[in-house]
Short mmCIF file of C-alpha atoms in Angstrom, two decimals:
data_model
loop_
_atom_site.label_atom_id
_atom_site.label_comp_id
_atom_site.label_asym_id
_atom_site.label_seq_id
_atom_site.Cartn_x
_atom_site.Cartn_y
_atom_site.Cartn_z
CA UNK A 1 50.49 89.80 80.11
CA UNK A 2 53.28 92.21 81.97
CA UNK A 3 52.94 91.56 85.85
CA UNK A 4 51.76 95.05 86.45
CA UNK A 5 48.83 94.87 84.28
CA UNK A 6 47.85 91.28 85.31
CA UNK A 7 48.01 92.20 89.25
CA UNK A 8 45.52 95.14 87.91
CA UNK A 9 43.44 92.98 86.10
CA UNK A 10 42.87 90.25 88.88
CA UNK A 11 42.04 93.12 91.14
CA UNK A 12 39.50 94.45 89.02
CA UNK A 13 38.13 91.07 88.73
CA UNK A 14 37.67 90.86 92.62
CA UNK A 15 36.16 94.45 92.73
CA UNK A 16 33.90 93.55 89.95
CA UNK A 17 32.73 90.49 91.99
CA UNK A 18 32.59 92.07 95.57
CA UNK A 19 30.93 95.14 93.91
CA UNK A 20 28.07 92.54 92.71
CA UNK A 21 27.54 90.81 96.06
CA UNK A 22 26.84 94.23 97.79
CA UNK A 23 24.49 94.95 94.90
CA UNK A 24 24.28 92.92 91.38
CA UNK A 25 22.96 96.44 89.31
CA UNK A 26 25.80 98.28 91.69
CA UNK A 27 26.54 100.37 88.74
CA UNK A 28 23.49 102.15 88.53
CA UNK A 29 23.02 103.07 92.54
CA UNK A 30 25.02 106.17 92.25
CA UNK A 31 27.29 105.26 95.28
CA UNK A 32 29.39 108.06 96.04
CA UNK A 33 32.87 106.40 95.78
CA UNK A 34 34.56 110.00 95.62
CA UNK A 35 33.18 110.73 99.65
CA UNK A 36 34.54 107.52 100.51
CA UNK A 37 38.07 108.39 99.35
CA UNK A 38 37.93 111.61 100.83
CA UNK A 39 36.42 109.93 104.14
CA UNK A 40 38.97 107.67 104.55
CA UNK A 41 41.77 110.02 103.66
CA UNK A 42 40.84 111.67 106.80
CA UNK A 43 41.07 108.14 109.03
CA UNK A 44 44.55 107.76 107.60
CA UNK A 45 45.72 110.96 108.71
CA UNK A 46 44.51 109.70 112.15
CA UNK A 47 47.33 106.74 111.62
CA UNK A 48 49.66 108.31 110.22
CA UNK A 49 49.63 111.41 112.76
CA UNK A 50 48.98 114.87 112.40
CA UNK A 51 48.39 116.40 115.64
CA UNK A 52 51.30 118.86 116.30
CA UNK A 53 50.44 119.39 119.76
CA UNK A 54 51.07 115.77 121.28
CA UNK A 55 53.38 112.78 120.26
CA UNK A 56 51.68 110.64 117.92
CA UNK A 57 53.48 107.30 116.03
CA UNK A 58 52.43 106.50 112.72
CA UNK A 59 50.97 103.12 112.40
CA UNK A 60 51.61 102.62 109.13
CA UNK A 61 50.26 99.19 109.23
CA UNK A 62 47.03 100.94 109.62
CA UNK A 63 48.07 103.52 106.95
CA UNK A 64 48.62 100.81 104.43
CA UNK A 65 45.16 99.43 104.99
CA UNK A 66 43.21 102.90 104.51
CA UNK A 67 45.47 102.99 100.96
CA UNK A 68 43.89 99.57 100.05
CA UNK A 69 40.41 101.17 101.12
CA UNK A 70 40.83 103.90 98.65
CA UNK A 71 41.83 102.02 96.13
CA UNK A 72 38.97 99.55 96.42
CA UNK A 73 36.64 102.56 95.92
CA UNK A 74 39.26 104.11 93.20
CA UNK A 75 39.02 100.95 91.33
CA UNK A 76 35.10 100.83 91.81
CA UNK A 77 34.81 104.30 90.38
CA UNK A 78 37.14 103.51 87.06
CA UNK A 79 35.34 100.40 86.44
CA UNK A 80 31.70 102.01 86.57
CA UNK A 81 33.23 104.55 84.20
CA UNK A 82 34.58 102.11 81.80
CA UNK A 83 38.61 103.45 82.03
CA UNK A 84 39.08 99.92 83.17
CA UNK A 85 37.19 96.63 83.00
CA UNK A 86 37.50 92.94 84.11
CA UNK A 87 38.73 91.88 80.12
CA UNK A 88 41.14 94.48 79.52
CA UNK A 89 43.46 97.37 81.25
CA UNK A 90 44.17 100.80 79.30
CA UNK A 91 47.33 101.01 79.12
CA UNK A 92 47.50 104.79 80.19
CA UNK A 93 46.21 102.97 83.41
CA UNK A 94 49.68 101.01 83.49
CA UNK A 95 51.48 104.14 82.63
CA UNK A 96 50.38 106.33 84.94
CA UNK A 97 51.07 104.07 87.95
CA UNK A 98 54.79 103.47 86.58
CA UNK A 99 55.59 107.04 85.97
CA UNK A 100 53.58 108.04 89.24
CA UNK A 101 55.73 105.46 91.46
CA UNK A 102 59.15 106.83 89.74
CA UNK A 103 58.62 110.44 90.05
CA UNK A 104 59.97 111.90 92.91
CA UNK A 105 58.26 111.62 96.06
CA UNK A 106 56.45 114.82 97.45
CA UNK A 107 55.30 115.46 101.87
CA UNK A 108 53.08 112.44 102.92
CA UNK A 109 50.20 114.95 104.26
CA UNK A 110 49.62 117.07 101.57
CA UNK A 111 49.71 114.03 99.05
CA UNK A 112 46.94 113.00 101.20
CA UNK A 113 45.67 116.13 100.82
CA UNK A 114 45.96 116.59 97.39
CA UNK A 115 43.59 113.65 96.59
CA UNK A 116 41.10 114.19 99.38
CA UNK A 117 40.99 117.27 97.35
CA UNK A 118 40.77 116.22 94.09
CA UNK A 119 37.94 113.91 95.01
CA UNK A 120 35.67 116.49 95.80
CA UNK A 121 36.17 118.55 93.53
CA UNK A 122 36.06 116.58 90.81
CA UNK A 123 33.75 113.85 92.05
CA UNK A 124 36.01 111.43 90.96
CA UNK A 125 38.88 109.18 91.66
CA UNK A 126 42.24 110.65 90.66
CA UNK A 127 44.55 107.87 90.15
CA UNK A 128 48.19 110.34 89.06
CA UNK A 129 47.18 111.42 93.47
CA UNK A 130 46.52 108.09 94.64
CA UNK A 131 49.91 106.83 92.76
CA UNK A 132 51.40 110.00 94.44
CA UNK A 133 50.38 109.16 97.85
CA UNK A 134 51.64 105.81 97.53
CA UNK A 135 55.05 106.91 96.16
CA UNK A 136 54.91 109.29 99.48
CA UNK A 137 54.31 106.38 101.84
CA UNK A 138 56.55 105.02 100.12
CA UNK A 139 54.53 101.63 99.24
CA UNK A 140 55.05 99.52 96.32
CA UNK A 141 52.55 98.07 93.93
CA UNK A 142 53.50 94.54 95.43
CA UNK A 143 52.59 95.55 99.11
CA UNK A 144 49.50 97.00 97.60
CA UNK A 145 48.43 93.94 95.93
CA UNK A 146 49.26 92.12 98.96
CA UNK A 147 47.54 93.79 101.16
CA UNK A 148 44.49 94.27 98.82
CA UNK A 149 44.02 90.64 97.94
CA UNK A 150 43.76 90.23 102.01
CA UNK A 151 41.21 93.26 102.53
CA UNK A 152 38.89 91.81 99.88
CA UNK A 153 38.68 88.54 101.30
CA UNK A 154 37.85 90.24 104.56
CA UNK A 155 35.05 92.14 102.92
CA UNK A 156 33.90 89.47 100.88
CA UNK A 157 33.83 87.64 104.86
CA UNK A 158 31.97 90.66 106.37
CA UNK A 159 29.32 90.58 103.60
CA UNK A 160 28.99 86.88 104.13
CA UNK A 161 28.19 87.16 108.04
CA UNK A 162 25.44 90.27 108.35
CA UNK A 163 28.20 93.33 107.51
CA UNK A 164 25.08 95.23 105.21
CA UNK A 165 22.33 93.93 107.52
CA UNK A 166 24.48 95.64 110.97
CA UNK A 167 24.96 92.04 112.09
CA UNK A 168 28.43 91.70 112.08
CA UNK A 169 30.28 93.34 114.56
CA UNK A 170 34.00 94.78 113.37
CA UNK A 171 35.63 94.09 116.85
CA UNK A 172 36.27 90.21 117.74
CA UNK A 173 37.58 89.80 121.32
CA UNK A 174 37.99 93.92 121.41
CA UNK A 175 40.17 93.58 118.37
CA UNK A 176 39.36 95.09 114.73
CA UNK A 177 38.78 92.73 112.08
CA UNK A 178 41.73 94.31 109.98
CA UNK A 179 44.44 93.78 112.83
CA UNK A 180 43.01 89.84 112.92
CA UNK A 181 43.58 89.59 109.17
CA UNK A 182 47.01 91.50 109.42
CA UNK A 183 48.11 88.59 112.22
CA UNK A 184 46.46 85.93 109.88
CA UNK A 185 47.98 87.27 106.55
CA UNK A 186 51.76 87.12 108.36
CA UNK A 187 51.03 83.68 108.97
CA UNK A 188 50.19 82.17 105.49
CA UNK A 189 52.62 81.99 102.17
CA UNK A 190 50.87 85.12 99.82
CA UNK A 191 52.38 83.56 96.63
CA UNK A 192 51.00 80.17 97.03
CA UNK A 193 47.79 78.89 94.67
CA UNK A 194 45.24 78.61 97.54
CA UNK A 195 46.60 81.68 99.32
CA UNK A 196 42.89 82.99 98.95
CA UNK A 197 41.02 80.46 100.13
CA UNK A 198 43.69 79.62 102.94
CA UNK A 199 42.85 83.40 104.01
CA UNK A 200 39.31 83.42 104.33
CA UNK A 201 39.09 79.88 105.89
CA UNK A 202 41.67 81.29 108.34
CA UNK A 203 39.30 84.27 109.14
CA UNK A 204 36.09 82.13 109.27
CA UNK A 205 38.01 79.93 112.28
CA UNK A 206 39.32 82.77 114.60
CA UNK A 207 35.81 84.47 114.00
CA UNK A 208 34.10 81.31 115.53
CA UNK A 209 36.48 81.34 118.10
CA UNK A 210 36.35 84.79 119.05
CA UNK A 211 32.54 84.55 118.94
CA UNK A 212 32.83 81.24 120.96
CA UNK A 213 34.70 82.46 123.60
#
């Protein structure tokens, strides 16, 4: 299988099984994955900047991390509608993301735009937009797997300690979860075999430890 499809197809594989901890018929709910796009479009404005009347620096860090939101509710929304599933990727799928990340790369904010749009008005996820926005950033497909991989082993974690039941608290020590796992994920070797597990055990320890202290 060509890298690009098998990257999709493990990440569909760890959507499919986060998807089923938060609910095991999470199909059927009728979960509004298009308002969550559109919701955290909005947030990574807020990173990236767009307030012309003050200095603002993009944390693009933080930007990169609202992309792997998305995309967690993008790939949600193309699994429940069958384009793509955890045996097999369409190739139009593959297609679209290569042509989308060699076309020409159009303003940052209105890409962002453009599929906050397109999600409500279709009620859908738009992945030619999301492909845009990345080639806007510009992020690769690599840095997106990266960083995915390490945002659904922190939501896999959140699940696991109270996140649905309003237990969990994002903010360890007065720091967000997500900069903890960006410090953690710098730390650790992404390509080796128990780069997953390394992760989340990672996680678990500084979470005692914040709570400890």
């Amino acid at each position: 299988m060509p890298a690009l499809e098998n990257r999709i197809s493990v990440m569909a594989q760890m959507q499919e099984a986060h998807n089923r901890e938060v609910h095991p018929a999470w199909r059927t709910q009728g979960y509004e994955y298009y308002r969550a796009v559109w919701v955290e479009c909005a947030e990574l404005l807020d990173h990236f900047g767009w307030k012309w009347w003050k200095l603002q620096q993009p944390d693009l860090d933080q930007v990169r991390l609202e992309i792997v939101d998305i995309w967690h509710f993008g790939l949600s929304e193309m699994l429940r509608r069958d384009r793509l599933s955890v045996e097999h990727v369409d190739p139009a799928i593959v297609a679209a993301i290569e042509q989308g990340l060699a076309a020409p790369a159009v303003d940052f904010k209105a890409a962002v735009e453009t599929l906050a749009s397109r999600s409500l008005a279709e009620k859908d996820f738009c992945l030619p937009s999301f492909v845009a926005l990345m080639r806007a950033l510009p992020m690769s497909f690599d840095e997106l797997f990266r960083n995915y991989v390490g945002k659904n082993v922190l939501n896999r974690f959140r699940q696991a300690n109270g996140y649905k039941t309003g237990v969990y608290k994002k903010l360890w020590g007065g720091i967000e979860d997500n900069v903890h796992l960006m410090a953690i994920a710098s730390e650790l070797d992404d390509g080796s075999r128990d780069y997953v597990d390394a992760l989340y055990a990672a996680l678990e320890a500084r979470y005692r430890q914040s709570a400890a202290s």
